Coordinates of C-alpha atoms in Angstrom, one line a residue:
E1 CA 84.0 109.3 89.4
R2 CA 84.9 105.6 89.3
E3 CA 88.4 106.4 88.1
A4 CA 88.8 109.0 90.9
M5 CA 87.8 106.4 93.5
K6 CA 90.3 104.0 92.0
R7 CA 93.1 106.6 92.2
H8 CA 92.2 107.3 95.8
R9 CA 92.5 103.7 96.7
A10 CA 95.8 103.4 94.8
A11 CA 97.0 106.5 96.7
D12 CA 96.1 104.9 100.0
R13 CA 98.2 101.9 99.2
R14 CA 101.2 104.0 98.6
R15 CA 100.7 105.7 101.9
V16 CA 100.7 102.5 103.7
S17 CA 104.3 101.8 102.6
L18 CA 105.0 105.2 104.1
S19 CA 105.3 104.3 107.6
M20 CA 106.6 107.8 107.5
L21 CA 103.1 108.8 108.7
M22 CA 104.4 107.9 112.1
F23 CA 108.1 108.2 111.7
A24 CA 108.3 112.0 111.7
H25 CA 106.7 112.0 115.2
L26 CA 108.7 109.2 116.6
A27 CA 112.3 109.4 115.4
S28 CA 114.6 110.9 118.0
A29 CA 118.0 112.5 118.3
A30 CA 118.9 109.7 120.7
F31 CA 118.3 107.1 118.0
I32 CA 120.6 108.9 115.6
A33 CA 123.3 109.5 118.2
S34 CA 123.3 105.9 119.4
R35 CA 123.4 104.4 115.9
S36 CA 126.1 106.7 114.8
A37 CA 128.3 105.8 117.8
L38 CA 128.0 102.1 117.0
L39 CA 128.8 102.3 113.3
P40 CA 132.3 101.9 111.9
T41 CA 134.2 105.0 111.0
P42 CA 135.5 105.4 107.4
A43 CA 139.0 104.3 108.5
T44 CA 137.7 100.8 109.2
H45 CA 137.8 100.3 105.4
P46 CA 141.4 99.7 104.3
S47 CA 140.9 101.9 101.2
A48 CA 139.4 104.6 103.3
A49 CA 142.2 105.1 105.8
A50 CA 143.9 107.8 103.8
T51 CA 140.7 109.4 102.6
A52 CA 138.5 109.5 105.7
G53 CA 135.8 112.2 105.3
T54 CA 136.0 112.2 101.5
R55 CA 133.4 110.5 99.3
A56 CA 134.9 109.6 95.9
C57 CA 131.6 109.7 94.1
V58 CA 132.7 110.9 90.7
A59 CA 134.3 108.3 88.4
T60 CA 137.9 108.8 87.3
A61 CA 138.5 108.8 83.6
P62 CA 138.8 105.2 82.3
R63 CA 140.5 104.1 79.1
R64 CA 139.1 101.9 76.4
G65 CA 141.4 100.6 73.7
G66 CA 144.0 103.2 74.6
E67 CA 141.6 106.0 74.1
A68 CA 140.4 108.1 77.1
V69 CA 136.6 107.9 77.7
M70 CA 135.1 110.9 79.4
A71 CA 133.5 110.0 82.7
G72 CA 132.7 111.7 86.0
M73 CA 129.1 112.8 85.9
P74 CA 128.0 113.1 89.6
L75 CA 125.1 111.0 90.8
P76 CA 122.0 113.1 90.2
A77 CA 118.9 113.6 92.3
G78 CA 115.5 113.3 90.6
S79 CA 114.2 110.7 88.2
L80 CA 116.5 107.9 86.9
V81 CA 115.0 105.5 84.5
A82 CA 115.5 101.8 84.9
L83 CA 115.7 101.4 81.1
A84 CA 114.2 98.4 79.3
T85 CA 116.4 97.0 76.5
P86 CA 114.7 97.2 73.1
M87 CA 114.5 94.0 71.2
T88 CA 113.2 93.0 67.8
S89 CA 110.4 90.5 67.4
T90 CA 113.0 87.8 67.0
G91 CA 114.7 88.8 70.3
E92 CA 117.7 90.6 68.9
V93 CA 118.9 93.7 70.8
D94 CA 117.8 96.8 68.8
I95 CA 120.6 99.3 69.2
A96 CA 119.0 101.9 66.9
T97 CA 115.8 101.9 69.0
L98 CA 117.9 102.1 72.1
R99 CA 119.5 105.3 70.8
E100 CA 116.0 106.8 70.0
L101 CA 114.8 106.0 73.6
L102 CA 117.9 107.6 75.1
R103 CA 117.4 110.8 73.0
W104 CA 113.7 110.8 74.1
H105 CA 114.6 110.6 77.8
K106 CA 117.1 113.4 77.4
A107 CA 114.5 115.6 75.8
E108 CA 111.8 114.7 78.4
G109 CA 114.0 115.7 81.4
T110 CA 115.1 112.3 82.8
D111 CA 118.0 113.0 85.2
G112 CA 119.9 109.7 84.8
V113 CA 119.7 106.3 83.1
V114 CA 120.2 102.8 84.6
I115 CA 121.1 100.2 82.0
L116 CA 121.6 96.5 82.3
G117 CA 119.5 96.0 85.4
T118 CA 116.5 93.7 85.9
T119 CA 114.3 95.9 83.7
G120 CA 117.0 95.8 81.1
E121 CA 117.0 91.9 81.1
A122 CA 120.8 91.9 81.7
S123 CA 120.8 88.3 82.8
T124 CA 119.7 87.2 79.3
L125 CA 122.2 89.3 77.4
T126 CA 125.6 88.1 76.1
S127 CA 128.8 89.9 77.0
A128 CA 129.0 91.3 73.5
E129 CA 125.4 92.6 73.7
K130 CA 126.1 94.3 77.1
E131 CA 129.1 96.0 75.6
E132 CA 127.0 97.3 72.7
V133 CA 124.4 98.6 75.0
M134 CA 127.0 100.4 77.2
A135 CA 128.8 101.8 74.2
A136 CA 125.7 103.2 72.5
T137 CA 124.4 104.7 75.8
R138 CA 127.7 106.4 76.4
E139 CA 127.7 107.8 72.8
E140 CA 124.2 109.1 73.0
V141 CA 124.0 110.7 76.5
G142 CA 127.5 110.5 78.0
G143 CA 128.4 113.7 79.8
E144 CA 124.7 114.9 79.6
M145 CA 122.9 112.3 81.7
A146 CA 124.5 110.2 84.5
I147 CA 124.9 106.5 83.4
L148 CA 124.6 103.8 86.0
V149 CA 125.3 100.2 84.9
G150 CA 123.9 97.2 86.7
T151 CA 126.8 94.9 87.6
G152 CA 125.6 92.9 90.6
T153 CA 125.8 89.1 90.5
I154 CA 125.7 86.2 92.9
S155 CA 129.5 86.2 93.0
T156 CA 131.8 88.8 94.5
E157 CA 134.6 88.2 91.9
A158 CA 132.2 88.2 89.0
T159 CA 130.7 91.4 90.2
I160 CA 134.1 93.0 90.4
A161 CA 134.8 91.9 86.9
A162 CA 131.5 93.3 85.6
T163 CA 132.1 96.6 87.5
K164 CA 135.5 96.9 85.9
Q165 CA 133.9 96.4 82.5
A166 CA 131.3 99.1 83.2
K167 CA 134.1 101.5 84.1
L168 CA 135.9 100.6 80.9
F169 CA 132.8 101.6 78.9
G170 CA 132.5 104.9 80.6
A171 CA 129.9 104.3 83.3
D172 CA 129.5 107.1 85.9
A173 CA 128.5 104.6 88.6
A174 CA 127.6 100.9 89.1
L175 CA 124.4 99.7 90.6
V176 CA 125.2 96.6 92.6
V177 CA 122.4 94.4 93.9
T178 CA 122.8 92.2 97.0
P179 CA 123.7 88.7 96.1
Y180 CA 120.6 86.8 95.3
Y181 CA 119.5 83.3 96.2
V182 CA 122.4 82.5 98.6
K183 CA 121.1 84.8 101.4
P184 CA 124.4 86.1 102.9
S185 CA 124.5 87.4 106.4
Q186 CA 124.8 91.1 107.2
A187 CA 128.5 90.6 107.8
G188 CA 128.7 88.9 104.5
L189 CA 127.1 91.8 102.8
V190 CA 129.5 94.3 104.3
A191 CA 132.5 92.1 103.2
H192 CA 131.0 91.7 99.7
F193 CA 130.4 95.3 99.0
T194 CA 133.6 96.5 100.6
R195 CA 135.7 94.2 98.4
I196 CA 133.9 95.5 95.3
A197 CA 134.4 99.1 96.3
D198 CA 138.0 98.5 97.1
A199 CA 138.7 96.8 93.8
V200 CA 137.2 99.3 91.3
E201 CA 137.6 103.0 91.2
L202 CA 134.0 103.6 90.3
P203 CA 131.2 105.0 92.5
I204 CA 128.9 102.2 93.8
V205 CA 125.1 102.4 94.4
L206 CA 123.9 99.6 96.7
Y207 CA 120.7 97.9 95.6
N208 CA 118.4 96.4 98.2
V209 CA 115.5 94.4 96.8
P210 CA 114.6 91.6 99.2
G211 CA 111.5 90.6 97.3
R212 CA 113.8 89.4 94.4
T213 CA 117.0 88.4 96.2
G214 CA 115.7 86.9 99.4
V215 CA 118.0 89.0 101.6
D216 CA 117.3 92.4 103.2
M217 CA 120.2 94.6 103.8
S218 CA 119.5 96.3 107.2
V219 CA 119.7 100.0 107.9
E220 CA 122.7 99.4 110.1
T221 CA 124.5 97.6 107.3
T222 CA 123.7 100.3 104.8
V223 CA 124.9 103.0 107.1
A224 CA 128.1 101.1 107.8
L225 CA 128.8 100.7 104.1
S226 CA 128.0 104.3 103.4
R227 CA 131.3 105.1 105.3
H228 CA 133.3 103.7 102.4
P229 CA 134.4 106.6 100.2
R230 CA 133.3 104.9 97.0
I231 CA 129.9 103.7 98.1
C232 CA 127.8 106.6 97.3
G233 CA 124.1 105.7 97.3
L234 CA 121.3 103.2 97.8
K235 CA 118.4 102.0 95.7
D236 CA 115.9 101.0 98.3
A237 CA 113.2 98.7 96.9
T238 CA 112.0 97.4 100.3
G239 CA 108.8 99.6 100.2
D240 CA 109.6 100.7 103.8
N241 CA 109.8 104.4 103.8
T242 CA 110.6 104.6 107.5
R243 CA 114.2 103.9 106.5
A244 CA 114.7 107.1 104.5
A245 CA 114.8 109.6 107.4
P246 CA 117.3 107.8 109.7
M247 CA 119.6 107.0 106.8
R248 CA 119.6 110.6 105.6
A249 CA 120.4 111.8 109.1
V250 CA 123.3 109.4 109.6
C251 CA 124.7 109.0 106.1
G252 CA 124.7 112.7 105.3
D253 CA 123.4 114.8 102.3
D254 CA 126.1 113.5 99.9
F255 CA 124.9 109.9 100.1
R256 CA 122.2 109.4 97.4
L257 CA 119.0 107.7 98.5
Y258 CA 116.8 106.5 95.6
S259 CA 113.5 104.7 96.0
G260 CA 113.2 101.6 94.0
E261 CA 109.4 101.4 94.3
D262 CA 107.5 103.7 92.0
A263 CA 104.4 103.6 94.1
A264 CA 106.3 104.8 97.2
A265 CA 108.8 107.1 95.6
R266 CA 106.9 110.4 96.0
E267 CA 106.6 109.9 99.8
Y268 CA 110.2 108.5 100.0
V269 CA 111.5 111.8 98.6
L270 CA 109.3 113.9 100.8
Q271 CA 110.8 111.9 103.7
G272 CA 114.4 112.9 102.7
G273 CA 115.2 110.7 99.7
D274 CA 116.9 112.1 96.6
G275 CA 114.8 110.5 93.8
V276 CA 113.7 107.3 92.2
I277 CA 115.1 104.6 89.9
S278 CA 111.9 104.1 88.1
V279 CA 110.2 101.6 85.9
T280 CA 107.2 104.0 85.3
A281 CA 109.7 106.5 83.8
N282 CA 110.1 104.2 80.8
V283 CA 106.7 105.3 79.6
A284 CA 106.1 108.6 81.4
P285 CA 109.5 110.2 81.8
A286 CA 108.4 113.9 82.0
A287 CA 105.7 113.1 84.5
V288 CA 107.9 111.1 86.8
A289 CA 110.5 113.9 86.6
A290 CA 107.8 116.4 87.6
V291 CA 106.8 114.3 90.6
M292 CA 110.4 114.1 91.8
A293 CA 111.0 117.8 91.3
S294 CA 107.9 118.7 93.4
G295 CA 108.8 116.2 96.1
R296 CA 112.4 117.5 96.4
A297 CA 111.1 121.0 96.7
G298 CA 108.9 119.8 99.6
D299 CA 105.7 120.6 97.8
A300 CA 103.6 117.6 98.8
A301 CA 100.4 118.9 97.1
A302 CA 102.1 119.4 93.8
A303 CA 103.8 116.1 94.0
L304 CA 100.5 114.3 94.7
A305 CA 98.8 116.2 91.8
A306 CA 101.5 115.1 89.4
D307 CA 101.6 111.5 90.7
G308 CA 97.9 111.0 90.7
P309 CA 97.6 110.1 87.0
L310 CA 100.5 107.7 87.3
M311 CA 99.2 105.6 90.1
A312 CA 97.6 103.0 87.9
L313 CA 100.9 102.7 86.0
H314 CA 102.8 102.2 89.3
R315 CA 100.5 99.3 90.0
D316 CA 99.8 97.7 86.6
L317 CA 103.3 97.8 85.3
F318 CA 103.9 95.0 87.8
C319 CA 100.8 93.0 87.0
E320 CA 103.2 90.4 85.7
A321 CA 107.0 90.1 86.3
N322 CA 109.0 93.2 85.4
P323 CA 109.8 94.0 82.6
I324 CA 107.0 92.1 80.8
P325 CA 104.3 94.8 81.3
V326 CA 106.6 97.8 80.6
K327 CA 107.9 96.3 77.4
W328 CA 104.4 95.7 76.2
A329 CA 103.5 99.2 77.1
L330 CA 106.5 100.7 75.2
H331 CA 105.5 98.6 72.2
K332 CA 101.9 99.8 72.5
M333 CA 103.2 103.4 72.5
G334 CA 105.3 102.7 69.4
R335 CA 108.6 103.2 71.2
M336 CA 110.0 99.7 70.7
G337 CA 109.4 96.3 69.1
E338 CA 107.6 93.5 70.9
G339 CA 110.7 91.4 71.6
I340 CA 111.4 89.9 75.0
R341 CA 113.9 87.1 76.0
S342 CA 113.0 83.7 77.4
P343 CA 112.2 82.7 80.1
L344 CA 110.0 85.8 80.1
S345 CA 107.2 85.8 77.6
P346 CA 104.9 88.6 76.2
L347 CA 102.2 90.1 78.4
G348 CA 99.2 87.9 78.9
V349 CA 96.1 88.9 76.9
A350 CA 94.1 89.2 80.0
F351 CA 96.4 91.9 81.4
Q352 CA 96.7 94.0 78.2
P353 CA 93.5 96.0 78.7
R354 CA 94.6 96.8 82.3
V355 CA 98.0 98.1 81.2
A356 CA 96.4 100.0 78.2
G357 CA 94.0 101.7 80.6
A358 CA 96.8 102.8 82.9
L359 CA 98.6 104.2 79.9
Q360 CA 95.5 106.1 78.9
Q361 CA 95.0 107.5 82.4
A362 CA 98.6 108.8 82.5
G363 CA 98.2 110.4 79.0
C364 CA 100.8 108.1 77.4
I365 CA 98.4 106.9 74.7
A366 CA 95.1 108.2 73.5
S367 CA 91.8 106.5 74.4
E368 CA 90.8 104.2 71.7
E369 CA 87.7 105.4 69.8
G370 CA 84.6 103.6 71.0
A371 CA 86.3 102.0 73.9
S372 CA 84.6 102.4 77.3
A373 CA 86.5 103.4 80.4
A374 CA 87.5 100.6 82.7
A375 CA 84.9 100.3 85.5
G376 CA 87.5 99.5 88.1
S377 CA 86.3 97.8 91.3
V378 CA 83.2 100.0 91.9
G379 CA 80.3 97.7 92.6
W380 CA 82.5 94.6 93.3
P381 CA 81.7 92.6 96.5
S382 CA 83.9 93.8 99.4
R383 CA 85.0 92.8 102.9
D384 CA 86.6 94.8 105.7
L385 CA 89.6 93.1 107.2
L386 CA 91.9 94.1 110.2
L387 CA 95.5 93.1 109.7
Q388 CA 97.7 93.3 112.8
G389 CA 101.3 92.4 113.6
H390 CA 104.8 93.6 112.7
L391 CA 103.6 94.9 109.4
F392 CA 106.8 96.7 108.3
D393 CA 109.9 95.1 109.6
Q394 CA 108.8 91.7 108.2
G395 CA 107.1 93.2 105.0
L396 CA 103.7 91.7 106.0
I397 CA 101.7 94.7 104.7
N398 CA 103.4 94.8 101.3
Q399 CA 103.1 91.1 100.8
A400 CA 99.4 91.3 101.7
L401 CA 98.7 94.0 99.2
D402 CA 100.7 92.1 96.6
I403 CA 98.4 89.1 97.1
I404 CA 95.3 91.3 96.6
E405 CA 96.6 92.8 93.4
K406 CA 97.9 89.5 92.0
Q407 CA 94.5 88.0 92.4
N408 CA 93.1 91.0 90.4
G409 CA 91.4 92.4 93.5
D410 CA 91.4 96.0 94.8
F411 CA 91.5 97.7 98.2
E412 CA 91.3 100.9 100.1
I413 CA 92.9 101.8 103.4
L414 CA 90.2 102.6 106.0
A415 CA 92.4 103.3 109.0
F416 CA 96.0 102.8 110.3
S417 CA 97.7 102.9 113.6
V418 CA 101.1 102.0 115.1
Q419 CA 102.3 101.6 118.7
P420 CA 104.6 104.4 119.9
N421 CA 108.3 104.0 120.1
D422 CA 109.1 102.1 123.4
Q423 CA 112.8 102.6 123.4
N424 CA 114.8 105.6 124.6
S425 CA 118.1 105.0 123.0
E426 CA 117.2 103.7 119.6
F427 CA 114.4 103.6 117.1
N428 CA 112.3 100.4 117.4
F429 CA 111.3 99.2 113.9
R430 CA 109.7 96.1 115.3
R431 CA 106.4 97.5 116.7
T432 CA 102.9 96.2 116.4
S433 CA 100.9 98.0 113.8
S434 CA 97.3 97.7 112.6
V435 CA 95.6 98.5 109.3
S436 CA 92.0 98.2 108.3
L437 CA 91.5 97.3 104.7
R438 CA 88.4 97.2 102.5
V439 CA 89.2 94.4 100.1
F440 CA 87.4 94.0 96.8
G441 CA 87.1 90.9 94.6
V442 CA 85.6 90.6 91.1
D443 CA 83.0 88.3 92.5
A444 CA 82.2 86.5 95.8
S445 CA 84.3 83.5 95.0
A446 CA 87.4 85.8 94.2
L447 CA 86.8 87.6 97.5
E448 CA 86.8 84.4 99.4
D449 CA 90.0 83.3 97.6
I450 CA 91.8 86.5 98.5
T451 CA 90.8 86.2 102.1
R452 CA 92.0 82.6 102.2
R453 CA 95.4 83.6 100.8
L454 CA 95.8 86.4 103.3
R455 CA 95.1 84.0 106.1
A456 CA 97.7 81.7 104.7
L457 CA 100.2 84.5 104.5
V458 CA 99.7 85.4 108.2
D459 CA 100.1 81.7 109.1
V460 CA 103.3 81.3 107.1
L461 CA 105.0 84.5 108.1
E462 CA 105.3 83.5 111.8
S463 CA 108.0 86.1 112.6
A464 CA 105.5 88.9 111.9
E465 CA 103.2 87.6 114.7
G466 CA 100.3 88.7 112.6
S467 CA 96.6 88.2 112.8
L468 CA 93.7 88.7 110.3
T469 CA 90.2 89.5 111.5
I470 CA 87.0 90.0 109.4
L471 CA 85.3 93.1 110.6
P472 CA 81.7 94.2 110.5
A473 CA 81.2 96.8 107.8
K474 CA 81.3 99.7 110.2
A475 CA 84.1 98.6 112.5
A476 CA 86.8 100.2 110.5
A477 CA 89.0 101.8 113.1
P478 CA 91.8 99.6 114.4
P479 CA 92.7 99.8 118.1
A480 CA 95.3 102.3 119.0

């Protein structure tokens, strides 16, 4: 019963990110028409002038050392794993184990593999190690599973060079993150991605993860870039599922929309997304593939049933910085060694039972004999809070929930409301929303600490115009 309550609370959190609860009722044809009219046509891209209306989303055959390398797998829908790079206990890349992992994913029904991304610790690998990983991946699953290679860097020229290298090693597409730390403008993002797509004949999947990069690529910018014939998809790790439906309507069915948030992926796909680039799929590949298949079929009940056992994984695989927890989980499952590269370090002892419990709940490992089930937050002290403001366009709600989880708290969503769209010609993302949360702390002191941190968040994030109110226990419903 306690585990069921925990799953329900986890499910509630995922639903919050789905501002889709309101979007289906509020999005309008006028918004789509107005946005489409304002966006550049394909011919605004120099390389697109002769190919307007054609999306070149299958790689041409590259050559390596004079020998043709087969390429051209189309970008798939469904579950793509953001693959962790296996390492030995001494930190050396373990190519033999990488091959075993790839064969396992192929057998489990994973639709595509993303290598050399954040989860793959690409920033800690040498050029030679990256080449080994790309070559082994191509040899094991090339032509059977789509291979995406993370090539994004802080520099446009360095990204072009990395993308050319990925093509040389037979990648089917490149996953290119927005430049991190430097915070380019939206115009800068358009110029950056256009130069990359013009320079390399390889399909590009944009990657928007503002929580790591410090810059959020807007919907308008994404749609503008989608007009380029070689920009073929987006990994959306904003946690804002309201973006899926308008981008699908404007970008068309041939532009791939992938969620980059495991906890929000089911609803993202139900809202029109194509699939997920998943960390959870590292440890539960068949289960994530099943969630995506049901979601793409429009079967919300089946998708929820398949996703339920994974909800603790979606949360606890991020209890420390990715990929620390997932590499520990794979080691716990016997799938890889315990190696991880500095500056990351192995999963803290305090978090290990939490991740092990999530693995057990998902059926990834057996329950240890004599071990008692985690009690979760049942019986913890709690407090009802009303959070109001621009919850979604400024990321206030996701940051608030992150604070609760990072302080080892828990929560459930009691009620949620959003003001109706107040514009006739466009969709207004910046609207006041309200959410009532029941927040749990391991003890009274922890609960006070969580509340204090949430107040600080509201004060610091001035642009969200937020407020936090402690509610009496029965005053759960926020104002409409």
